Short mmCIF file of C-alpha atoms and ligand atoms in Angstrom, two decimals:
data_model
loop_
_atom_site.label_atom_id
_atom_site.label_comp_id
_atom_site.label_asym_id
_atom_site.label_seq_id
_atom_site.Cartn_x
_atom_site.Cartn_y
_atom_site.Cartn_z
CA UNK M 1 116.82 81.31 105.77
CA UNK M 2 115.54 78.67 108.16
CA UNK M 3 117.94 77.13 110.59
CA UNK M 4 117.76 73.36 110.48
CA UNK M 5 120.02 73.15 113.52
CA UNK M 6 117.56 72.94 116.43
CA UNK M 7 120.16 73.07 119.19
CA UNK M 8 119.96 76.06 121.59
CA UNK M 9 121.74 79.14 120.30
CA UNK M 10 124.84 80.39 122.11
CA UNK M 11 126.28 83.86 121.56
CA UNK M 12 129.98 84.33 122.23
CA UNK M 13 131.14 87.77 123.35
CA UNK M 14 134.81 88.49 122.69
CA UNK M 15 137.05 91.51 122.32
CA UNK M 16 140.21 90.07 120.85
CA UNK M 17 141.83 87.11 119.16
CA UNK M 18 139.31 84.59 120.35
CA UNK M 19 141.21 81.34 120.84
CA UNK M 20 138.53 80.31 123.34
CA UNK M 21 135.90 81.25 120.80
CA UNK M 22 137.63 78.94 118.32
CA UNK M 23 137.57 76.09 120.83
CA UNK M 24 133.82 76.61 121.30
CA UNK M 25 133.22 76.76 117.53
CA UNK M 26 135.23 73.57 116.99
CA UNK M 27 133.43 71.68 119.77
CA UNK M 28 129.97 72.74 118.58
CA UNK M 29 130.73 71.53 115.07
CA UNK M 30 130.13 68.04 116.42
CA UNK M 31 126.36 67.48 115.98
CA UNK M 32 126.37 65.61 119.32
CA UNK M 33 127.36 68.83 121.11
CA UNK M 34 124.19 70.07 122.88
CA UNK M 35 124.31 73.69 121.58
CA UNK M 36 125.28 75.66 118.51
CA UNK M 37 127.27 78.89 118.27
CA UNK M 38 124.82 81.23 116.55
CA UNK M 39 126.47 84.63 117.00
CA UNK M 40 129.84 86.20 117.73
CA UNK M 41 129.49 89.69 119.17
CA UNK M 42 132.39 92.03 119.77
CA UNK M 43 132.81 95.58 121.03
CA UNK M 44 135.97 95.98 118.94
CA UNK M 45 135.59 96.67 115.20
CA UNK M 46 138.18 94.64 113.29
CA UNK M 47 138.85 92.16 116.11
CA UNK M 48 140.16 88.81 114.91
CA UNK M 49 137.27 86.97 116.56
CA UNK M 50 135.11 88.30 113.68
CA UNK M 51 137.39 86.55 111.15
CA UNK M 52 137.01 83.34 113.08
CA UNK M 53 133.23 83.70 112.99
CA UNK M 54 133.23 84.40 109.27
CA UNK M 55 135.46 81.41 108.53
CA UNK M 56 133.00 79.20 110.41
CA UNK M 57 129.92 80.70 108.71
CA UNK M 58 128.68 82.22 111.97
CA UNK M 59 127.16 85.74 111.98
CA UNK M 60 129.34 88.40 113.55
CA UNK M 61 128.09 91.63 115.11
CA UNK M 62 129.93 94.72 116.29
CA UNK M 63 128.51 96.83 119.09
CA UNK M 64 131.20 99.44 119.66
CA UNK M 65 131.00 100.73 123.22
CA UNK M 66 132.47 104.07 122.05
CA UNK M 67 129.24 104.73 120.13
CA UNK M 68 127.16 104.80 123.33
CA UNK M 69 126.87 107.48 125.99
CA UNK M 70 127.09 105.09 128.92
CA UNK M 71 127.28 101.46 129.95
CA UNK M 72 123.51 100.78 130.22
CA UNK M 73 122.79 102.07 126.69
CA UNK M 74 125.72 100.03 125.31
CA UNK M 75 124.42 96.95 127.10
CA UNK M 76 120.86 97.57 125.88
CA UNK M 77 122.23 97.42 122.32
CA UNK M 78 124.17 94.23 123.10
CA UNK M 79 121.09 92.66 124.67
CA UNK M 80 118.91 93.57 121.70
CA UNK M 81 121.42 92.03 119.29
CA UNK M 82 121.60 88.84 121.36
CA UNK M 83 117.82 88.51 121.34
CA UNK M 84 117.61 89.34 117.61
CA UNK M 85 119.76 86.32 116.92
CA UNK M 86 117.79 84.12 119.30
CA UNK M 87 120.61 83.62 121.79
CA UNK M 88 119.62 81.51 124.78
CA UNK M 89 123.06 81.33 126.39
CA UNK M 90 126.04 83.67 126.42
CA UNK M 91 129.73 82.85 126.73
CA UNK M 92 132.16 85.58 127.73
CA UNK M 93 135.40 84.68 126.00
CA UNK M 94 137.78 87.54 126.66
CA UNK M 95 135.09 90.22 126.53
CA UNK M 96 136.85 93.23 127.99
CA UNK M 97 133.88 95.22 129.24
CA UNK M 98 132.60 95.23 132.80
CA UNK M 99 128.89 94.33 132.77
CA UNK M 100 126.28 96.03 134.95
CA UNK M 101 124.03 94.23 137.35
CA UNK M 102 120.97 94.72 135.09
CA UNK M 103 122.60 92.95 132.14
CA UNK M 104 123.96 90.15 134.30
CA UNK M 105 120.57 89.57 135.92
CA UNK M 106 118.91 89.36 132.50
CA UNK M 107 121.17 86.38 131.68
CA UNK M 108 121.10 84.79 135.13
CA UNK M 109 122.41 81.20 135.01
CA UNK M 110 122.64 81.46 131.22
CA UNK M 111 125.92 83.37 130.97
CA UNK M 112 129.31 81.70 131.43
CA UNK M 113 132.76 83.21 131.86
CA UNK M 114 136.23 81.71 131.60
CA UNK M 115 138.82 83.07 134.00
CA UNK M 116 142.53 82.21 134.05
CA UNK M 117 142.88 81.20 137.71
CA UNK M 118 141.54 78.66 140.14
CA UNK M 119 138.75 80.86 141.50
CA UNK M 120 138.16 82.16 144.11
CA UNK M 121 141.92 82.81 143.89
CA UNK M 122 143.11 85.75 141.78
CA UNK M 123 140.02 87.53 140.58
CA UNK M 124 140.80 90.38 138.18
CA UNK M 125 143.86 90.86 135.98
CA UNK M 126 147.47 89.55 135.90
CA UNK M 127 146.53 86.19 137.35
CA UNK M 128 149.64 84.38 136.04
CA UNK M 129 152.01 87.00 137.44
CA UNK M 130 150.23 86.85 140.79
CA UNK M 131 150.42 83.03 140.93
CA UNK M 132 154.17 83.21 140.16
CA UNK M 133 154.75 85.95 142.72
CA UNK M 134 152.90 83.94 145.36
CA UNK M 135 155.10 80.91 144.68
CA UNK M 136 152.11 78.69 143.91
CA UNK M 137 152.92 75.26 142.57
CA UNK M 138 149.46 74.77 141.08
CA UNK M 139 147.56 77.26 138.92
CA UNK M 140 144.73 76.88 136.41
CA UNK M 141 141.47 78.18 135.02
CA UNK M 142 137.78 78.19 135.86
CA UNK M 143 134.46 78.37 134.05
CA UNK M 144 131.70 79.87 136.17
CA UNK M 145 128.23 81.33 135.87
CA UNK M 146 128.34 85.11 135.87
CA UNK M 147 127.16 87.20 138.79
CA UNK M 148 127.34 91.00 139.13
CA UNK M 149 130.59 90.95 141.12
CA UNK M 150 133.74 90.66 138.99
CA UNK M 151 134.89 87.05 138.40
CA UNK M 152 132.34 85.76 140.86
CA UNK M 153 129.58 83.18 140.56
CA UNK M 154 128.84 79.48 140.91
CA UNK M 155 131.79 77.39 139.72
CA UNK M 156 131.24 74.71 137.09
CA UNK M 157 134.58 73.36 135.94
CA UNK M 158 138.22 73.96 136.79
CA UNK M 159 141.47 72.68 135.29
CA UNK M 160 144.74 72.60 137.19
CA UNK M 161 148.18 73.05 135.68
CA UNK M 162 151.53 72.81 137.45
CA UNK M 163 153.73 75.86 137.84
CA UNK M 164 157.11 74.62 136.61
CA UNK M 165 160.61 75.79 137.54
CA UNK M 166 161.66 78.55 135.15
CA UNK M 167 158.09 79.47 134.21
CA UNK M 168 157.51 83.00 133.02
CA UNK M 169 154.15 84.76 132.85
CA UNK M 170 154.05 83.80 129.14
CA UNK M 171 154.84 80.08 129.52
CA UNK M 172 152.37 79.75 132.37
CA UNK M 173 149.73 81.67 130.43
CA UNK M 174 150.13 79.30 127.46
CA UNK M 175 149.82 76.22 129.67
CA UNK M 176 146.66 77.60 131.27
CA UNK M 177 145.21 78.72 127.93
CA UNK M 178 145.57 75.23 126.49
CA UNK M 179 143.36 74.00 129.34
CA UNK M 180 140.87 76.84 128.90
CA UNK M 181 140.25 75.45 125.43
CA UNK M 182 139.33 72.10 126.99
CA UNK M 183 137.11 73.21 129.85
CA UNK M 184 135.12 76.01 128.22
CA UNK M 185 133.39 73.74 125.69
CA UNK M 186 132.91 71.05 128.35
CA UNK M 187 131.30 73.51 130.76
CA UNK M 188 129.07 74.93 128.03
CA UNK M 189 127.96 71.40 127.15
CA UNK M 190 127.11 70.69 130.81
CA UNK M 191 125.05 73.88 131.17
CA UNK M 192 123.19 73.67 127.87
CA UNK M 193 122.39 70.00 128.42
CA UNK M 194 120.79 70.92 131.76
CA UNK M 195 123.32 68.95 133.79
CA UNK M 196 124.21 71.84 136.14
CA UNK M 197 121.93 72.64 139.07
CA UNK M 198 122.49 75.94 140.86
CA UNK M 199 121.54 76.72 144.41
CA UNK M 200 122.86 80.00 145.82
CA UNK M 201 126.58 80.03 145.11
CA UNK M 202 126.80 76.23 144.88
CA UNK M 203 126.52 73.97 141.86
CA UNK M 204 125.71 70.30 141.47
CA UNK M 205 126.81 68.58 138.30
CA UNK M 206 124.96 65.40 137.44
CA UNK M 207 123.89 65.48 141.10
CA UNK M 208 127.46 65.71 142.50
CA UNK M 209 128.79 68.82 144.28
CA UNK M 210 130.63 71.11 141.84
CA UNK M 211 132.92 72.31 140.53
CA UNK M 212 134.32 69.42 138.55
CA UNK M 213 138.10 69.66 138.63
CA UNK M 214 140.42 68.28 135.95
CA UNK M 215 143.94 67.70 137.12
CA UNK M 216 146.90 68.12 134.79
CA UNK M 217 147.32 65.31 132.30
CA UNK M 218 150.44 66.60 130.51
CA UNK M 219 150.86 68.56 127.29
C1 GRF R 1 141.71 84.28 128.26
O1 GRF R 1 142.88 84.36 129.02
C2 GRF R 1 140.53 84.14 129.18
O2 GRF R 1 140.81 83.40 130.31
C3 GRF R 1 140.27 85.57 129.55
O3 GRF R 1 140.50 86.29 128.36
C4 GRF R 1 141.43 85.60 127.56
C5 GRF R 1 140.84 85.42 126.19
O4 GRF R 1 141.74 84.84 125.29
N1 GRF R 1 138.94 85.71 130.10
P1 GRF R 1 141.26 84.43 123.83
O5 GRF R 1 140.81 85.73 123.15
O6 GRF R 1 140.16 83.45 123.96
O7 GRF R 1 142.46 83.86 123.17
#
């Protein structure tokens, strides 16, 4: 089958439900979006992200990390699958595997991650709990280019949300997640349209110092 859609191919890597994946699929359905989602790859057989791919007519692939002796052989299989499908960019959307330096270098400046905090604050897990415990009044999410260190790399786009009185980890997580769904497609559009320039750990977006930051505009 030939693909009439000439936009660059993006592979989305996910391990779970994939609400961010859905936001990317929905955005890329607009022909004016500068890239197409051409593959959903998961390490978890049966993950709901595969159903989302199927419903959108996007190929889904499973590379189960438990079938491989170590991380590099698992990643070699992931990399081969990405290249088989012609992926030019990769989005990590809740992909729960740590990636080695070799894999990250192979996708240098072409792999994006979404993280639920205003990086460089709160790298790693339990970001909402940590923001609540710190008494922060502003929290949010970040899309960045991936580097070998965990949740590190040039920042592209951030969205702020307020921490409200009475917030729990769950209410705050939902407020942040709703903004993740806005900024991930926007950041992917910026990168695939060639509007992000990277120099060391800095970005420029349309010539202006990054990251772009969206402040809270209500629910
Ligand atoms: C999100 O919280 C994202 O920030 C993190 O993993 C989660 C994925 O959620 N990297 P979903 O599967 O996209 O709903």
